Coordinates of C-alpha atoms and ligand atoms in Angstrom, one line a residue:
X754 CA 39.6 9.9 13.5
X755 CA 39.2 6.2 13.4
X756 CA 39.3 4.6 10.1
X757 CA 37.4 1.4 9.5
X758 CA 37.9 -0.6 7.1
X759 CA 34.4 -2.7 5.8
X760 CA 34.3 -5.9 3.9
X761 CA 30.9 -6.4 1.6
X762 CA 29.8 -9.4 0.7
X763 CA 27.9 -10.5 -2.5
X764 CA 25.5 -13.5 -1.4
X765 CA 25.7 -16.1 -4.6
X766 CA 22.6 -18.1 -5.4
X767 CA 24.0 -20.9 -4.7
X768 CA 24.3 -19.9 -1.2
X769 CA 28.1 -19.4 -0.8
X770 CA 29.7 -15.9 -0.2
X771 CA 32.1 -14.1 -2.1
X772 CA 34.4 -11.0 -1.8
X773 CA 32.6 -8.4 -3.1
X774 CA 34.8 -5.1 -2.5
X775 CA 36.8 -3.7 0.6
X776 CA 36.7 0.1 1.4
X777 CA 38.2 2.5 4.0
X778 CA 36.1 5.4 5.5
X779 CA 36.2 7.6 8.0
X780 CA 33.5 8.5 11.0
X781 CA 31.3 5.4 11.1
X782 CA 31.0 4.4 14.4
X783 CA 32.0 0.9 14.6
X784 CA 28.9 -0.4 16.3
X785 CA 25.3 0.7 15.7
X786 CA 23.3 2.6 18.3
X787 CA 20.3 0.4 17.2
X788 CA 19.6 -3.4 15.5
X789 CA 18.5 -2.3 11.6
X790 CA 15.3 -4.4 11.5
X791 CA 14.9 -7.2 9.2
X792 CA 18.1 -7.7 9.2
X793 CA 17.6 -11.4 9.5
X794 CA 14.4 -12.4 7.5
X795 CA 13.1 -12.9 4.5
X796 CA 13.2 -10.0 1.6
X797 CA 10.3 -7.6 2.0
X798 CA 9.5 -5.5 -0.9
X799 CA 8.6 -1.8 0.4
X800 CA 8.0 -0.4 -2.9
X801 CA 4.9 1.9 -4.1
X802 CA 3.1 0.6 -6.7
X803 CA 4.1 3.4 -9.4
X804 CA 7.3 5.5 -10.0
X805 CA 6.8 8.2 -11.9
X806 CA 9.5 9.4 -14.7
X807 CA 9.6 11.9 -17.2
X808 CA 10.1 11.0 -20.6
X809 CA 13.5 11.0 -22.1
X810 CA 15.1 12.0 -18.8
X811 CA 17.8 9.8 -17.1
X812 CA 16.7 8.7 -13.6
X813 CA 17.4 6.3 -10.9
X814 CA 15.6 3.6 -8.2
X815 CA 16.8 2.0 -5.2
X816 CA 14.5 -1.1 -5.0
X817 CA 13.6 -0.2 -1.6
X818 CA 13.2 -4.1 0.3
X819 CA 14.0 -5.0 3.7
X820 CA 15.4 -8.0 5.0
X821 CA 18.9 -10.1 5.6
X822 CA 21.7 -9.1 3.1
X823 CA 23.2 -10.1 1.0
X824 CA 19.7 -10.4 -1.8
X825 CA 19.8 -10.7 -5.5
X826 CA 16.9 -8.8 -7.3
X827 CA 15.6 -9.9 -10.8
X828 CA 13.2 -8.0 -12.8
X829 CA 10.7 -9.7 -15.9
X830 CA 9.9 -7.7 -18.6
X831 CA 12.5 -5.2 -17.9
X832 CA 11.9 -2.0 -20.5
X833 CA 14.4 -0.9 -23.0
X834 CA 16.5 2.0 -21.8
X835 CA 16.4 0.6 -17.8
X836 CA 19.1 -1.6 -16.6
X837 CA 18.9 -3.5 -12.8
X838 CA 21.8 -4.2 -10.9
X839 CA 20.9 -7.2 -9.4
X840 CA 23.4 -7.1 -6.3
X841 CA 22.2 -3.5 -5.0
X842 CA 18.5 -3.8 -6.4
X843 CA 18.9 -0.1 -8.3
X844 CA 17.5 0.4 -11.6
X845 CA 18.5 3.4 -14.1
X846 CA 18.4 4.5 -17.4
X847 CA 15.7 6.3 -19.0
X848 CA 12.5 6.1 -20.7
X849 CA 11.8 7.6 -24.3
X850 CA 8.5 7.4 -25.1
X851 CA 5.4 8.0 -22.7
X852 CA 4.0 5.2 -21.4
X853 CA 3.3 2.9 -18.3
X854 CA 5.5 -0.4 -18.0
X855 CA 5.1 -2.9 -15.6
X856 CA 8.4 -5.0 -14.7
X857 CA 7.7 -8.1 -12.0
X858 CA 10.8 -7.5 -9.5
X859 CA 11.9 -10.0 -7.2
X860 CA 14.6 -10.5 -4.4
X861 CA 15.8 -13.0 -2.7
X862 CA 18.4 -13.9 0.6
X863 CA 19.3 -16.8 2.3
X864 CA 15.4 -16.6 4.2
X865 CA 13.3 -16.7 0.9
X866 CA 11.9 -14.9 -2.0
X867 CA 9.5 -11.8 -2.9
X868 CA 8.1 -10.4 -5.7
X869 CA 5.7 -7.7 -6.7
X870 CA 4.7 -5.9 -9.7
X871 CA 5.9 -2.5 -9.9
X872 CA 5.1 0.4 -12.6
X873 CA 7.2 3.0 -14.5
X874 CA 4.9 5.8 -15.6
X875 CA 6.7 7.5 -18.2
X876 CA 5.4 11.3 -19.0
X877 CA 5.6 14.3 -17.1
X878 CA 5.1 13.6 -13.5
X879 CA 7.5 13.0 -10.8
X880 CA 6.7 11.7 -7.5
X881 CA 3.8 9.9 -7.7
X882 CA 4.1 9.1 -4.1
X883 CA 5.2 11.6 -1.6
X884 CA 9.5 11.9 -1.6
X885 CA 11.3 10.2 1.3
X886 CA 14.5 11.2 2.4
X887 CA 16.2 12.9 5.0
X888 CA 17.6 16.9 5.1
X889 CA 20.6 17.9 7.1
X890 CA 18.8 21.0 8.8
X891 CA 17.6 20.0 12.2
X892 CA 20.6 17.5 12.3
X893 CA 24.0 19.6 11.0
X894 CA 22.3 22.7 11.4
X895 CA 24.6 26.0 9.9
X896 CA 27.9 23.6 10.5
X897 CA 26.7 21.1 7.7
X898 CA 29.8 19.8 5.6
X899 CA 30.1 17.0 2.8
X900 CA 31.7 14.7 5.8
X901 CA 28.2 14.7 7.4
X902 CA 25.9 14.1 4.0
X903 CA 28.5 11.4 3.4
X904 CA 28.6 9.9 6.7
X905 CA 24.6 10.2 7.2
X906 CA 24.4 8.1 3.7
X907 CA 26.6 5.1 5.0
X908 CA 24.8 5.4 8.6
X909 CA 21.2 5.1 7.0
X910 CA 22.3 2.4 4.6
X911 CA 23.6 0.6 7.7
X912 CA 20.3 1.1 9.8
X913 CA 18.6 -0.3 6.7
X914 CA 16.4 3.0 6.3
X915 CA 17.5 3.1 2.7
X916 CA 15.2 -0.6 2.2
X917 CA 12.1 1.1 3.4
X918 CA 12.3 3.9 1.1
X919 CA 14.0 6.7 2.9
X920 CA 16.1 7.3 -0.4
X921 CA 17.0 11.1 -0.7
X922 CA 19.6 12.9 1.7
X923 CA 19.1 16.9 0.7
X924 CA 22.0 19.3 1.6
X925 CA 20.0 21.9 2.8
X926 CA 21.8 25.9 3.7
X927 CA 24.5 27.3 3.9
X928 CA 26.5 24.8 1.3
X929 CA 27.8 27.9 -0.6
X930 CA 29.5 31.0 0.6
X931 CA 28.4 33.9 2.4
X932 CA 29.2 37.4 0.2
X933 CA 32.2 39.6 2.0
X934 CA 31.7 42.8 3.6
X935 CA 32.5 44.9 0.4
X936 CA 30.4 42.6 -2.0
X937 CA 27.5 44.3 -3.5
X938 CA 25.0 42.3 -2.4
X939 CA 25.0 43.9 1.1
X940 CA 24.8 47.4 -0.2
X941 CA 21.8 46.1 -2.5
X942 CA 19.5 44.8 0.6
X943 CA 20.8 48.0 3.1
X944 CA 19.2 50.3 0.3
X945 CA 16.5 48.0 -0.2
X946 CA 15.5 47.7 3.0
X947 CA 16.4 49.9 5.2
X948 CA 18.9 47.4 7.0
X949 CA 16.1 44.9 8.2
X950 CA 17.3 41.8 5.8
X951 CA 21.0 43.1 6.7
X952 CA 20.4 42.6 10.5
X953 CA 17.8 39.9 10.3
X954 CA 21.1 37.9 8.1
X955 CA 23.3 39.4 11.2
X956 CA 25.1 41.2 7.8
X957 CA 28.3 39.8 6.7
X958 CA 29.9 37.7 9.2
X959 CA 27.3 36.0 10.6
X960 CA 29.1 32.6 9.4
X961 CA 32.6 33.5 9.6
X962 CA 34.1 30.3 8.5
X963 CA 31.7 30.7 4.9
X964 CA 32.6 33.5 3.7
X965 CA 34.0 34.0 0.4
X966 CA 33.4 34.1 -3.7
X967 CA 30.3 33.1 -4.4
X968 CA 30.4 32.5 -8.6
X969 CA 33.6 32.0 -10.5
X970 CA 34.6 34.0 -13.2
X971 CA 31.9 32.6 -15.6
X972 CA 28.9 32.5 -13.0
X973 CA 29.5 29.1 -12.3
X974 CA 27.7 28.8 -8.3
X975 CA 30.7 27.9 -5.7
X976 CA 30.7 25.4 -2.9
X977 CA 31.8 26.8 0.4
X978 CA 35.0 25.0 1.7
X979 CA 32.9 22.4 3.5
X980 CA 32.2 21.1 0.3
X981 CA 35.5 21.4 -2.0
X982 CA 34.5 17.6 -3.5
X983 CA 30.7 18.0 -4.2
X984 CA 30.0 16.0 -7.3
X985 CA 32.2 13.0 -5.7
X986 CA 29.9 12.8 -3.0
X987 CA 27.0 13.1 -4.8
X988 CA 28.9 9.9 -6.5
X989 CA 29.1 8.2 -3.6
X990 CA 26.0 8.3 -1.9
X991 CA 24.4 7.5 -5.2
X992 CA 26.7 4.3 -5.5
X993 CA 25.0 3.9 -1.9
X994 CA 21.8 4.0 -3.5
X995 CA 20.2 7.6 -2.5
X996 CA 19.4 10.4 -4.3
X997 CA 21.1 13.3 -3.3
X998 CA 19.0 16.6 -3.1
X999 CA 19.8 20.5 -3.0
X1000 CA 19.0 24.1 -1.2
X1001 CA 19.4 27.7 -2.9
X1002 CA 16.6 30.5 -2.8
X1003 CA 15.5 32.8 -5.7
X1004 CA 16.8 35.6 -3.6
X1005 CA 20.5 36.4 -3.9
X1006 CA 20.6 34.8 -0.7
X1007 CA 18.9 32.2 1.5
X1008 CA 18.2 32.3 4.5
X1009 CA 20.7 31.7 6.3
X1010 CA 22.5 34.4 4.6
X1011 CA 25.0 32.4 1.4
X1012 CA 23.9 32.8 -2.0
X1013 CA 21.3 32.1 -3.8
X1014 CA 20.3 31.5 -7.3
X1015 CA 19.2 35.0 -8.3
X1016 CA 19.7 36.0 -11.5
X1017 CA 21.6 32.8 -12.2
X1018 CA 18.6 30.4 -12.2
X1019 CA 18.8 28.2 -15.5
X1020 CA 22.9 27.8 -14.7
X1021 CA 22.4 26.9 -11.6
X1022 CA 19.8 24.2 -13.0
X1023 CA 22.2 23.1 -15.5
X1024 CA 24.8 22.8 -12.5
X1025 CA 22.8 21.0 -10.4
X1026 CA 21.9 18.7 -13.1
X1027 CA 25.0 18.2 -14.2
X1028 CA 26.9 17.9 -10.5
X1029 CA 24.2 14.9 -10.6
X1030 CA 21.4 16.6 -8.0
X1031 CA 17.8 14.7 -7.9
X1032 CA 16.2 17.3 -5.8
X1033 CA 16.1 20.7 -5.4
X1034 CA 14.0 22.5 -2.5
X1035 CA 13.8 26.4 -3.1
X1036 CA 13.5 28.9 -0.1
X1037 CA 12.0 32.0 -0.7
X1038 CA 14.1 34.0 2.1
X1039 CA 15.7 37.2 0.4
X1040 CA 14.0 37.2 -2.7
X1041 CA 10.6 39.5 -1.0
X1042 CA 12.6 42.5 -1.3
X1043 CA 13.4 41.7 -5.1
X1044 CA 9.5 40.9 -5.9
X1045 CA 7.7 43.7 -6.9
X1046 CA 4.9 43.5 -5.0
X1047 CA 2.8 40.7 -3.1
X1048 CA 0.4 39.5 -6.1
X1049 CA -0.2 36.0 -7.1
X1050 CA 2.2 36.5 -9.9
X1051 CA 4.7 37.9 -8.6
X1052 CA 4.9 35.0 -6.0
X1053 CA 4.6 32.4 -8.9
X1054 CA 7.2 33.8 -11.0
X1055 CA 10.7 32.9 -9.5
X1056 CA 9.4 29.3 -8.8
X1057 CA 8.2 29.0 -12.5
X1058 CA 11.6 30.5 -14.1
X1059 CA 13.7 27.7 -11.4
X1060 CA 10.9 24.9 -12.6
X1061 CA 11.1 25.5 -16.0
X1062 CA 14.7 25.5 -16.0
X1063 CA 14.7 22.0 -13.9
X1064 CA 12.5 20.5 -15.9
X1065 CA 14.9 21.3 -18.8
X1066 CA 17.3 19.5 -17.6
X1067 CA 18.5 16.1 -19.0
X1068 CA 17.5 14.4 -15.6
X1069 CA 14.7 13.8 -13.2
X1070 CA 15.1 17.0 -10.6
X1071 CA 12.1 16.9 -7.7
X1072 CA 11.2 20.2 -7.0
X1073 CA 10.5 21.7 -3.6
X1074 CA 8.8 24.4 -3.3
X1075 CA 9.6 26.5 0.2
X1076 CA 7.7 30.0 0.7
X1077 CA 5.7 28.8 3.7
X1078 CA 2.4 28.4 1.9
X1079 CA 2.3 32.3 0.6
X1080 CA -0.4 32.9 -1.8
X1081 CA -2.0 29.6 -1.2
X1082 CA 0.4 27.8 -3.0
X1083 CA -0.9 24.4 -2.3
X1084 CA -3.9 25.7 -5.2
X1085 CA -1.4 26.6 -8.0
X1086 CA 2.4 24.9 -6.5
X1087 CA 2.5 22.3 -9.2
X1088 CA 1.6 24.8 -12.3
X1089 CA 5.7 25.6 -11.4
X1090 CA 6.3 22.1 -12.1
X1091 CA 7.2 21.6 -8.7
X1092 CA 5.9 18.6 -6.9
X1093 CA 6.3 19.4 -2.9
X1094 CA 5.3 22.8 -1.4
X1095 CA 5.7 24.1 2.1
X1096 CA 2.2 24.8 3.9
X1097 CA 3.6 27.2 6.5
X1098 CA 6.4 28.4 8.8
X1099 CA 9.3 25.6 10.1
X1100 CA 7.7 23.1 12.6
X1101 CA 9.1 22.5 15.9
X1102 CA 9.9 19.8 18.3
X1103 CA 7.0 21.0 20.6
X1104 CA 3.6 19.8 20.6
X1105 CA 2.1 23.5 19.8
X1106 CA 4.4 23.6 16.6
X1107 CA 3.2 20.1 15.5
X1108 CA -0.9 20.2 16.3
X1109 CA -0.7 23.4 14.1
X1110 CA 1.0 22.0 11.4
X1111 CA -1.7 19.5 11.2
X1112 CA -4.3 21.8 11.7
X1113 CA -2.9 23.6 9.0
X1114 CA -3.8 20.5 6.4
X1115 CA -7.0 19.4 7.9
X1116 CA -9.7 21.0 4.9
X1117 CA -6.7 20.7 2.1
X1118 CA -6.5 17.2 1.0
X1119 CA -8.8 18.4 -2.2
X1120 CA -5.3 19.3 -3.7
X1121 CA -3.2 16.2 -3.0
X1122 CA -2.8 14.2 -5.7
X1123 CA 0.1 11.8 -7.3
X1124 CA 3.4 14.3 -7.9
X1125 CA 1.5 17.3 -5.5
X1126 CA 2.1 17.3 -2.3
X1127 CA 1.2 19.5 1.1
X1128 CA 4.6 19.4 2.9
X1129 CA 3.7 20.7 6.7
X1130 CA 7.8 20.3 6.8
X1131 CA 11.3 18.2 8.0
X1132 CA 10.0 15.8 10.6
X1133 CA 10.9 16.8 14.1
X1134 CA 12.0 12.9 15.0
X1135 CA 15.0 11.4 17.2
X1136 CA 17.7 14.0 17.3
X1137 CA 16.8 17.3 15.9
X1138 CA 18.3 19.8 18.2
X1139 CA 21.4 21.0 15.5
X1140 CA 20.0 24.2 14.2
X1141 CA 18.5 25.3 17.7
X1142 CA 21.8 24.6 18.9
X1143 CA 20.8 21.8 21.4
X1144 CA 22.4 18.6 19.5
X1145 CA 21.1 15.4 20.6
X1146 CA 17.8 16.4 21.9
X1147 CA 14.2 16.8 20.9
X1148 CA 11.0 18.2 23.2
X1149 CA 8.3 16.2 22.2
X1150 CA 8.1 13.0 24.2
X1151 CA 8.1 9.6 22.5
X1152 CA 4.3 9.3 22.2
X1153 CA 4.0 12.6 20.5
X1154 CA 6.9 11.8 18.1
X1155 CA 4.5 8.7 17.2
X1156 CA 1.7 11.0 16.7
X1157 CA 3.8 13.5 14.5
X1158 CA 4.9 10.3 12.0
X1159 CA 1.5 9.4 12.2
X1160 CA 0.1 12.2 10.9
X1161 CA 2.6 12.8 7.9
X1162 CA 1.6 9.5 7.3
X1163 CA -1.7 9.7 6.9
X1164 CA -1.5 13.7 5.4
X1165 CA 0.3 11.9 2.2
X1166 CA 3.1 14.7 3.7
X1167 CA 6.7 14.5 2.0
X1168 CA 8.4 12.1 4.5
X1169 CA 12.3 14.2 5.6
X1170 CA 13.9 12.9 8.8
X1171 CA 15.4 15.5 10.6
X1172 CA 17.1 13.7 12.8
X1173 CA 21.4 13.5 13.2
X1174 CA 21.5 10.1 12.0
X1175 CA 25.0 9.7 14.1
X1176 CA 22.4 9.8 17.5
X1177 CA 20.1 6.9 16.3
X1178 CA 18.6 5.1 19.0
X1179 CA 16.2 2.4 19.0
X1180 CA 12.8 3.9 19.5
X1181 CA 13.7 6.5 16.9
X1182 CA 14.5 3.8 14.3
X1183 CA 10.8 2.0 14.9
X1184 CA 9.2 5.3 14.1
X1185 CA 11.4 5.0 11.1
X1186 CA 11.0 1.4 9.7
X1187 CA 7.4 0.4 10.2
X1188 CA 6.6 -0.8 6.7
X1189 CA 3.1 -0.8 7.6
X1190 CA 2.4 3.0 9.2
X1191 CA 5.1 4.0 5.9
X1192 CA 2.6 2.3 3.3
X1193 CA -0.4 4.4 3.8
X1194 CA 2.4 7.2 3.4
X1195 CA 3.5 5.9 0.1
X1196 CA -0.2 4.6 -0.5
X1197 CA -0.4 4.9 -4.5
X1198 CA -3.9 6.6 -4.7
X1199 CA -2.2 9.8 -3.4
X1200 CA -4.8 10.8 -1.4
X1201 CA -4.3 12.9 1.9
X1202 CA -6.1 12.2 5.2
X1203 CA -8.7 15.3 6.2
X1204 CA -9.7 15.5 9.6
X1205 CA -13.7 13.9 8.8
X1206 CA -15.0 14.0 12.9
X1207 CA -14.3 15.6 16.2
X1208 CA -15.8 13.5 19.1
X1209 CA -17.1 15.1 22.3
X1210 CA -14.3 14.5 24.2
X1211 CA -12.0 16.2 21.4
X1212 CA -10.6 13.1 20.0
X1213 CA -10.3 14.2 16.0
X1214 CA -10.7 11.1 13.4
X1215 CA -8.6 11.8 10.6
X1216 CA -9.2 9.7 7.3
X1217 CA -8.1 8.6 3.8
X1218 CA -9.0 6.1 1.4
X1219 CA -6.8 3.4 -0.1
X1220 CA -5.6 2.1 -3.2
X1221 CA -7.2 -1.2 -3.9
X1222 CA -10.3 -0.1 -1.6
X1223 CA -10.3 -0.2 2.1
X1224 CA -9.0 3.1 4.3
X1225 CA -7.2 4.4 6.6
X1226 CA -8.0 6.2 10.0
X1227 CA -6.3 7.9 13.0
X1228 CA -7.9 8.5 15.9
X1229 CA -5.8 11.7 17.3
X1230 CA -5.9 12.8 21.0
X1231 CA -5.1 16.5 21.2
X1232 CA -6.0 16.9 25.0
X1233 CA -3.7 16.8 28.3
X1234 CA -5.1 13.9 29.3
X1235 CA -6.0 9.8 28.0
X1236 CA -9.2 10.1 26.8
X1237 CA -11.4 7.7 25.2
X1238 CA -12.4 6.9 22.1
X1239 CA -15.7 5.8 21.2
X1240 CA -15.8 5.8 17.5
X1241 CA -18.8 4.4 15.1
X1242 CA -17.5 4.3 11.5
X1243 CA -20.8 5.1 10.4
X1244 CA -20.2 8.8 12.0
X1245 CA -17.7 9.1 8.7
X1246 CA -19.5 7.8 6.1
X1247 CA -18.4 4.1 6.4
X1248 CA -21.4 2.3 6.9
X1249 CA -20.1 -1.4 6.2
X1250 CA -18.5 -4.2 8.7
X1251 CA -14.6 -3.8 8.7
X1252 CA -11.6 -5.7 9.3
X1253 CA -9.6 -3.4 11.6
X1254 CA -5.9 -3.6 12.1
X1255 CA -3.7 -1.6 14.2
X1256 CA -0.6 -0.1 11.8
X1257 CA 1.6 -0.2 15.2
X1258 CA 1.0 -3.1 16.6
X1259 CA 0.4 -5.1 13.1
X1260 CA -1.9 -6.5 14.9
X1261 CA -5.9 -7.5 13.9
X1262 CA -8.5 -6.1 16.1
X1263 CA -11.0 -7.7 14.2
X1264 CA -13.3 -8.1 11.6
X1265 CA -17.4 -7.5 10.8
X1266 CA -16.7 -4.5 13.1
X1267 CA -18.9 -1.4 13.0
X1268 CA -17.8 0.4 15.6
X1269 CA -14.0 0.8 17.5
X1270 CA -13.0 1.8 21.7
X1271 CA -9.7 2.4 22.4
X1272 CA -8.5 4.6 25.6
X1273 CA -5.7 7.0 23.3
X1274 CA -2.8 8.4 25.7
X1275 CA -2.5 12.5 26.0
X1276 CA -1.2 14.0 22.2
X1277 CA -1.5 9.9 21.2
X1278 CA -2.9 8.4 18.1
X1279 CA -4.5 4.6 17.4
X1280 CA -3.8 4.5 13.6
X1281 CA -5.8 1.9 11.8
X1282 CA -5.7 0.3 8.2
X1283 CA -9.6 -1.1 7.7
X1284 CA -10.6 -3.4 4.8
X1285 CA -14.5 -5.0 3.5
Ligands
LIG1476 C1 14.2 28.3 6.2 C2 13.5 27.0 5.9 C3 14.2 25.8 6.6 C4 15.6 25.8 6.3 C5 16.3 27.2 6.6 C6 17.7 27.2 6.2 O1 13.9 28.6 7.6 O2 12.1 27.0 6.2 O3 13.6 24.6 6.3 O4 15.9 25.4 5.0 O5 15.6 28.2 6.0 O6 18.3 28.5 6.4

C-alpha cells in the first residue's frame, strides 16, 4: 500500500502559514474523486442552534463550518468546564449544573469572518437535532475492519463532510467474534429454536475469518482481529473531530451472527464508555428467542437495562434503538433513554424500499420532538452496494437519491450515509453538502414533515414548520412519469403570501406568492423553504 505522507497547515491571523504537524497514513488515495465544496470561501457556520448535553457528563463538538482552511474559531462567553480549540473549532469538557448557555462562536479564513450564537442545553437530553454521521454497513458490509473506519474518517474530513455536520462514523456488525462450533451459545439457540436462528446465522462458520473468544477471562467484550487497536482509533478519528459510534444486540448475538451484549449489558456500557464510544445503536436480532413473550414489556426491557446503563456512564452515549419499530416503539422509544429508533425493516436502494419507508412516517410526526427521533434507516446514497455484495453501485437513479435525502430531510430522520466513502463521486457529494436542504434536517424546532395533501395527479405535499416561523414543503412525485404540480398553499393551511425558495437550487422563486407550478420529474421532489 502507498503511504502518503500529509503536511497540515495552521493559518495565523496575521495571514502567514506555519508548520502545523506532518503524518504518515496508509490508504488515502492521493487525489480526491470530487472538489470538497467551499473549499475556497468564506467560513460558513453549519451549526444547529442547540446542542444538547447531559449534566456532569464529559462530551465533545466539532464546530461544524464550511469553507477554505486553514480558520481560527473564537467563542465569547465560553462556560466553565468547556474548552475550544481554536485551530480544529472542537469544544469539550463538561457541564455541571443544568442549564442553557449561550457562547457567540466565530471563525475565520483568509475569505472573511462568521459568527452565530450557539446554545449548550445542559440536562438530560441528547440530540436535540437529529444525529449525523455515517455507518459502515452498506459500505464495508461483513468485511468491515478498523483500516476502513479509519480511512473513512480521513476521507470525509478531506471531502469536508465533517464541516457540514456529518460528525459520527458508527462501526456497525460483526466488529467482535463469532462463537466456535463447540461454544454454548449454538447449542442454546438449536434447543431454543428448533435450528431456525442456527440456520438463519448459517451456524458457526458463517464468517470464517471472525471466529473466536468472545469475552476474556473477566467478561471483558473482545474485538475480532480486524480491530486488535480499537480504542486508538477511536483516538484518532476523534483527534479528526468525529464521534465514533457502536453495534451489539441484546441477544447473545447480532445479526450477523458475533456476540452480543446479553447478559453483559452494564460492562459492556462501561467498556464502551471507557474505549471512548459516543454512540451505540442496539439490534434486536437474537435476543426474540430469549424474550419471554411478545408484550410491550418484554420488548422495552433489554433497551431500558442497555439505556440505563449508558446513561450511567461518565459520558454522553446516543442511543439507537434497532428492533424495526416492534411494538410501536416510536410511542414509548425514548422512555429507554434512547434518542433514535428504527421505524421498520432495512431500506433499500430501490425505489419500492424507499417510498415505503416514507410511507411508513407519514401520520407519525406527533412523536418527533428534540432528542426523539423516527429513523426510517442508513441512507441508501452514492455507493451502497457492500453488504449486498455489489460494491460500488446503487439502484436508485440520481433523481430518486435526491428524493430519498429529501425526504430524511424533511422527516427530521437521523441523517447515516451509507455510502463507501473510498467511491465518492461528485453528484454524491452535492446530495451530501447542501447546507441549505441539511438545515431543515437539523432545523432546531424538531419537528418532522407529515405528508398534509395528495393532489389529483398523486403528487403528495409533505410539510413542517420552522424554527423562527416560516416552513418547509416538498412536493413529492411518486408516479412513473413528470407530472405536474399545481399546489395552492392554502390547500395546507397556509393562507398567507410567501417568499418561496428552492432548497436545491438556492434560488428565490419569489415572494407575496399564494400559490406554486412546477413540472416534478418521475420519483422527483421540488423542496421549498417559505418565509412571511
Ligand atoms: C440488521 C440491521 C442493519 C445492520 C445489520 C447488521 O439487519 O437492521 O442495519 O445493522 O443488522 O448485521
Amino acid at each position: 500500500m502507498k503511504k502518503i505522507s500529509v503536511l497540515l497547515f495552521i493559518f495565523c491571523l496575521n495571514g502567514s502559514f506555519s508548520l502545523y504537524a506532518q503524518s504518515t497514513f496508509n490508504r488515502t488515495p492521493s487525489s480526491l474523486k470530487a472538489a470538497p465544496p467551499s473549499a475556497n470561501e468564506k467560513p460558513q457556520i453549519n451549526s444547529p442552534e442547540f446542542y444538547g448535553t447531559r449534566t456532569g457528563k464529559e462530551f465533545f463538538y466539532q464546530l461544524p463550518v464550511s469553507g477554505q482552511r486553514p480558520m481560527r474559531f473564537e467563542a465569547e462567553h465560553l462556560s466553565e468546564g468547556l474548552k475550544l480549540d481554536k485551530v480544529t473549532g472542537i469544544i469539550s469538557g463538561k457541564l455541571e449544573k443544568a442549564g442553557r448557555y449561550t457562547i457567540k462562536i466565530s471563525a475565520q479564513n483568509q475569505k472573511g469572518k462568521a459568527a452565530k450564537d450557539l446554545t449548550f442545553v445542559a440536562g438530560d437530553k441528547l440530540a436535540l437535532t437529529p444525529p449525523m454521521g455515517w455507518s459502515s454497513w452498506y459500505s464495508y458490509g461483513r468485511k468491515v475492519k478498523e483500516e476502513d473506519i479509519l480511512t473513512t474518517a480521513k476521507l470525509m474530513k478531506q471531502y469536508g463532510l465533517e464541516y457540514y455536520g456529518w460528525s459520527i462514523l458508527e462501526i456497525d456488525d460483526p466488529w467482535t467474534n463469532q462463537p466456535g462450533e463447540k461454544d454454548p451459545v449454538w447449542s442454546a439457540f438449536k434447543t431454543k429454536t428448533e435450528n431456525k436462528v442456527y440456520e438463519y446465522h448459517e451456524g458457526p462458520g458463517n464468517l470464517t475469518d471472525r471466529i473466536g473468544p468472545t469475552r476474556d477471562q473477566n467478561g471483558v467484550l473482545l474485538p475480532n482481529k480486524y480491530f486488535t487497536n480499537i480504542a486508538q482509533t477511536v483516538k484518532d478519528i476523534h483527534a479528526l473531530g468525529f464521534k465514533v459510534g457502536i453495534y451489539s444486540s441484546p441477544g447473545p448475538l447480532t445479526c450477523g451472527g458475533v456476540a452480543g451484549s446479553y447478559q453483559h449489558e452494564v460492562q459492556d456500557a462501561a467498556y464502551f464508555a471507557e474505549t471512548g464510544f459516543d454512540y451505540l445503536k442496539y439490534d434486536w436480532c437474537s435476543y426474540g428467542i430469549f424474550a419471554k413473550d411478545n408484550s410491550l414489556e418484554e420488548l422495552k426491557k433489554p433497551y431500558r437495562l442497555m439505556g440505563t446503563a449508558l446513561k450511567n456512564q461518565p459520558r454522553d452515549i446516543i442511543f439507537s434503538l434497532c428492533q424495526y419499530g416492534m411494538g410501536e416503539v416510536w410511542k414509548w422509544g425514548h422512555e429507554t433513554d434512547g434518542q433514535l429508533w428504527r421505524t421498520g425493516d432495512d431500506v433499500r436502494d430501490n425505489w419500492k424500499s424507499v417510498y415505503h419507508a416514507f410511507k411508513m412516517l407519514a401520520d407519525k410526526s406527533a412523536y418527533v420532538q428534540p432528542g426523539r427521533w423516527n429513523d426510517p434507516d442508513i441512507l441508501q446514497i452514492g455507493a451502497v452496494g457492500a453488504e449486498s455484495r455489489e460494491g460500488n453501485s446503487n439502484h436508485l437513479n440520481p433523481q430518486e437519491q435526491k428524493t430519498l435525502m429529501s425526504m430524511w430531510c424533511l422527516l427530521s430522520a437521523p441523517l447515516l450515509i451509507g455510502s463507501n466513502i473510498e467511491h465518492m463521486d461528485p453528484f454524491t457529494l452535492s446530495l451530501l453538502t447542501n447546507n441549505e436542504v441539511i438545515a431543515i434536517n437539523q432545523d432546531a424546532l424538531g419537528k418532522a414533515a407529515g405528508l398534509k395533501y395528495t393532489l389529483d395527479n398523486q403528487i403528495e405535499i409533505w410539510s413542517k414548520d420552522l424554527y423562527g416561523g416560516g416552513f418547509t414543503v416538498g412536493l413529492l412525485n411518486p408516479t412513473d412519469q413528470e407530472q405536474n404540480a399545481e399546489f395552492l398553499f392554502a390547500l395546507i393551511g397556509k393562507n398567507g403570501k410567501y417568499k418561496v425558495r428552492d432548497l436545491w437550487t438556492k434560488t428565490d422563486l419569489g415572494s407575496g406568492l399564494q400559490q406554486i407550478s412546477s413540472k416534478i420529474p418521475p420519483h422527483g421532489i421540488l423542496l421549498l423553504s417559505l418565509k412571511d
